[in-house]
Amino acid sequence: QVQVVESGGGLVQPGGSLRLSCVASGMISSINTMDWYRQAPGKQRELVAAFPSAGMSIYADSVKGRFTISRDNAKNTVYLNMNSLKPEDTAVYYCNVRVIVNSGGRVNSWGQGTQVTVSS
């Protein structure tokens, strides 16, 4: 019922920047949350950035001051601007979306992930 597609990952040198995008589509009536997670090899998936409530954003301590989450409600899209990238930012980045579908049910959906590699 809900499709989530991330894009924008790639290989970047330390200190570089990337912008990730996540688009939600399908039988969506309204979107409650659109958040970013990441999972590095051998590690658990962790929250990177989120909007816990309207007008408020939160970030993992490791990315504060470097990453910025933003959202375009008209396009059902959330972005993650990543600056001053470090090798430890290397991971698969996932978008998680919680929506109300047209039938009135609640759906929690993940994208397939986009690889970010920070290396010289």
PDB file of C-alpha atoms in Angstrom:
ATOM      1  CA  GLN A   1       0.000   0.000   0.000  1.00  0.00           C
ATOM      2  CA  VAL A   2       2.918   2.305   0.732  1.00  0.00           C
ATOM      3  CA  GLN A   3       6.171   2.540  -1.186  1.00  0.00           C
ATOM      4  CA  VAL A   4       9.245   4.254   0.217  1.00  0.00           C
ATOM      5  CA  VAL A   5      12.211   5.017  -2.019  1.00  0.00           C
ATOM      6  CA  GLU A   6      15.507   6.560  -0.922  1.00  0.00           C
ATOM      7  CA  SER A   7      18.083   8.082  -3.247  1.00  0.00           C
ATOM      8  CA  GLY A   8      21.184  10.234  -3.199  1.00  0.00           C
ATOM      9  CA  GLY A   9      23.747   7.938  -1.660  1.00  0.00           C
ATOM     10  CA  GLY A  10      27.209   7.406  -3.055  1.00  0.00           C
ATOM     11  CA  LEU A  11      30.936   7.593  -2.483  1.00  0.00           C
ATOM     12  CA  VAL A  12      32.283  10.843  -1.071  1.00  0.00           C
ATOM     13  CA  GLN A  13      35.594  11.956   0.371  1.00  0.00           C
ATOM     14  CA  PRO A  14      35.901  12.932   4.045  1.00  0.00           C
ATOM     15  CA  GLY A  15      34.693  16.475   4.525  1.00  0.00           C
ATOM     16  CA  GLY A  16      32.326  16.210   1.594  1.00  0.00           C
ATOM     17  CA  SER A  17      28.569  16.526   1.388  1.00  0.00           C
ATOM     18  CA  LEU A  18      25.602  14.514   0.198  1.00  0.00           C
ATOM     19  CA  ARG A  19      21.866  15.056   0.095  1.00  0.00           C
ATOM     20  CA  LEU A  20      19.585  12.075   0.578  1.00  0.00           C
ATOM     21  CA  SER A  21      15.955  12.060  -0.499  1.00  0.00           C
ATOM     22  CA  CYS A  22      13.080   9.819   0.510  1.00  0.00           C
ATOM     23  CA  VAL A  23       9.727   9.772  -1.250  1.00  0.00           C
ATOM     24  CA  ALA A  24       6.633   8.019   0.061  1.00  0.00           C
ATOM     25  CA  SER A  25       3.852   7.040  -2.335  1.00  0.00           C
ATOM     26  CA  GLY A  26       0.773   4.871  -2.514  1.00  0.00           C
ATOM     27  CA  MET A  27      -2.602   4.880  -0.808  1.00  0.00           C
ATOM     28  CA  ILE A  28      -1.589   7.565   1.669  1.00  0.00           C
ATOM     29  CA  SER A  29      -4.131   9.694   3.442  1.00  0.00           C
ATOM     30  CA  SER A  30      -1.679  11.461   5.708  1.00  0.00           C
ATOM     31  CA  ILE A  31       1.914  11.072   6.858  1.00  0.00           C
ATOM     32  CA  ASN A  32       2.683  11.104  10.557  1.00  0.00           C
ATOM     33  CA  THR A  33       6.458  10.766  10.526  1.00  0.00           C
ATOM     34  CA  MET A  34       9.326  10.480   8.042  1.00  0.00           C
ATOM     35  CA  ASP A  35      12.624   9.725   9.743  1.00  0.00           C
ATOM     36  CA  TRP A  36      16.158   8.716   8.814  1.00  0.00           C
ATOM     37  CA  TYR A  37      18.062   5.741  10.215  1.00  0.00           C
ATOM     38  CA  ARG A  38      21.370   4.150   9.325  1.00  0.00           C
ATOM     39  CA  GLN A  39      23.069   0.818   9.769  1.00  0.00           C
ATOM     40  CA  ALA A  40      26.804   0.346   9.552  1.00  0.00           C
ATOM     41  CA  PRO A  41      28.372  -3.091   8.988  1.00  0.00           C
ATOM     42  CA  GLY A  42      28.248  -5.153  12.168  1.00  0.00           C
ATOM     43  CA  LYS A  43      26.196  -2.556  14.030  1.00  0.00           C
ATOM     44  CA  GLN A  44      22.546  -2.105  14.930  1.00  0.00           C
ATOM     45  CA  ARG A  45      20.312   0.251  13.023  1.00  0.00           C
ATOM     46  CA  GLU A  46      20.261   3.651  14.699  1.00  0.00           C
ATOM     47  CA  LEU A  47      18.141   6.778  14.464  1.00  0.00           C
ATOM     48  CA  VAL A  48      19.959   9.587  12.656  1.00  0.00           C
ATOM     49  CA  ALA A  49      17.356  12.355  12.415  1.00  0.00           C
ATOM     50  CA  ALA A  50      13.635  12.713  13.006  1.00  0.00           C
ATOM     51  CA  PHE A  51      10.718  15.075  13.514  1.00  0.00           C
ATOM     52  CA  PRO A  52       9.157  13.882  16.798  1.00  0.00           C
ATOM     53  CA  SER A  53       6.586  16.665  16.620  1.00  0.00           C
ATOM     54  CA  ALA A  54       5.691  19.582  14.396  1.00  0.00           C
ATOM     55  CA  GLY A  55       8.461  22.154  14.212  1.00  0.00           C
ATOM     56  CA  MET A  56      10.906  20.053  16.193  1.00  0.00           C
ATOM     57  CA  SER A  57      13.810  17.958  14.910  1.00  0.00           C
ATOM     58  CA  ILE A  58      16.185  15.671  16.759  1.00  0.00           C
ATOM     59  CA  TYR A  59      19.545  14.246  15.784  1.00  0.00           C
ATOM     60  CA  ALA A  60      21.928  11.572  16.910  1.00  0.00           C
ATOM     61  CA  ASP A  61      24.748  13.153  18.905  1.00  0.00           C
ATOM     62  CA  SER A  62      27.264  11.943  16.332  1.00  0.00           C
ATOM     63  CA  VAL A  63      25.679  14.023  13.542  1.00  0.00           C
ATOM     64  CA  LYS A  64      24.542  17.171  15.362  1.00  0.00           C
ATOM     65  CA  GLY A  65      25.744  20.309  13.632  1.00  0.00           C
ATOM     66  CA  ARG A  66      26.570  18.406  10.431  1.00  0.00           C
ATOM     67  CA  PHE A  67      23.275  16.860   9.275  1.00  0.00           C
ATOM     68  CA  THR A  68      19.963  18.614   8.659  1.00  0.00           C
ATOM     69  CA  ILE A  69      16.592  16.959   8.149  1.00  0.00           C
ATOM     70  CA  SER A  70      13.892  18.737   6.192  1.00  0.00           C
ATOM     71  CA  ARG A  71      10.526  17.786   4.791  1.00  0.00           C
ATOM     72  CA  ASP A  72       8.339  18.790   1.862  1.00  0.00           C
ATOM     73  CA  ASN A  73       4.825  17.746   2.801  1.00  0.00           C
ATOM     74  CA  ALA A  74       3.396  18.602  -0.614  1.00  0.00           C
ATOM     75  CA  LYS A  75       5.767  16.092  -2.204  1.00  0.00           C
ATOM     76  CA  ASN A  76       5.662  13.456   0.573  1.00  0.00           C
ATOM     77  CA  THR A  77       9.420  13.814   0.674  1.00  0.00           C
ATOM     78  CA  VAL A  78      12.006  14.056   3.422  1.00  0.00           C
ATOM     79  CA  TYR A  79      15.607  15.083   2.887  1.00  0.00           C
ATOM     80  CA  LEU A  80      18.817  14.602   4.809  1.00  0.00           C
ATOM     81  CA  ASN A  81      21.554  17.117   4.080  1.00  0.00           C
ATOM     82  CA  MET A  82      24.871  15.720   5.241  1.00  0.00           C
ATOM     83  CA  ASN A  83      27.919  17.964   5.527  1.00  0.00           C
ATOM     84  CA  SER A  84      31.450  17.456   6.846  1.00  0.00           C
ATOM     85  CA  LEU A  85      31.092  13.737   6.297  1.00  0.00           C
ATOM     86  CA  LYS A  86      33.376  11.397   8.204  1.00  0.00           C
ATOM     87  CA  PRO A  87      34.397   7.790   7.498  1.00  0.00           C
ATOM     88  CA  GLU A  88      32.300   6.730  10.488  1.00  0.00           C
ATOM     89  CA  ASP A  89      29.208   8.017   8.663  1.00  0.00           C
ATOM     90  CA  THR A  90      29.597   5.134   6.233  1.00  0.00           C
ATOM     91  CA  ALA A  91      26.412   3.075   6.392  1.00  0.00           C
ATOM     92  CA  VAL A  92      23.232   2.148   4.608  1.00  0.00           C
ATOM     93  CA  TYR A  93      20.749   4.949   5.227  1.00  0.00           C
ATOM     94  CA  TYR A  94      17.083   4.021   5.562  1.00  0.00           C
ATOM     95  CA  CYS A  95      13.925   6.072   5.559  1.00  0.00           C
ATOM     96  CA  ASN A  96      11.082   5.073   7.869  1.00  0.00           C
ATOM     97  CA  VAL A  97       7.587   6.355   7.232  1.00  0.00           C
ATOM     98  CA  ARG A  98       4.483   6.082   9.405  1.00  0.00           C
ATOM     99  CA  VAL A  99       1.290   6.916   7.576  1.00  0.00           C
ATOM    100  CA  ILE A 100      -2.467   6.702   7.684  1.00  0.00           C
ATOM    101  CA  VAL A 101      -3.639   4.943   4.529  1.00  0.00           C
ATOM    102  CA  ASN A 102      -6.864   5.678   2.692  1.00  0.00           C
ATOM    103  CA  SER A 103      -8.664   2.825   4.434  1.00  0.00           C
ATOM    104  CA  GLY A 104      -7.899   4.439   7.773  1.00  0.00           C
ATOM    105  CA  GLY A 105      -5.256   1.970   8.910  1.00  0.00           C
ATOM    106  CA  ARG A 106      -1.787   2.786  10.129  1.00  0.00           C
ATOM    107  CA  VAL A 107       1.240   1.582   8.165  1.00  0.00           C
ATOM    108  CA  ASN A 108       4.900   1.609   9.152  1.00  0.00           C
ATOM    109  CA  SER A 109       7.088   1.224   6.072  1.00  0.00           C
ATOM    110  CA  TRP A 110      10.829   1.142   5.364  1.00  0.00           C
ATOM    111  CA  GLY A 111      12.692   1.917   2.193  1.00  0.00           C
ATOM    112  CA  GLN A 112      15.311  -0.361   0.669  1.00  0.00           C
ATOM    113  CA  GLY A 113      18.152   1.884   1.833  1.00  0.00           C
ATOM    114  CA  THR A 114      20.834   3.881   0.081  1.00  0.00           C
ATOM    115  CA  GLN A 115      24.542   3.277   0.603  1.00  0.00           C
ATOM    116  CA  VAL A 116      26.734   6.140   1.801  1.00  0.00           C
ATOM    117  CA  THR A 117      30.479   5.521   1.749  1.00  0.00           C
ATOM    118  CA  VAL A 118      32.905   8.111   3.072  1.00  0.00           C
ATOM    119  CA  SER A 119      36.443   7.288   2.033  1.00  0.00           C
ATOM    120  CA  SER A 120      39.494   8.860   0.495  1.00  0.00           C
TER     121      SER A 120
END
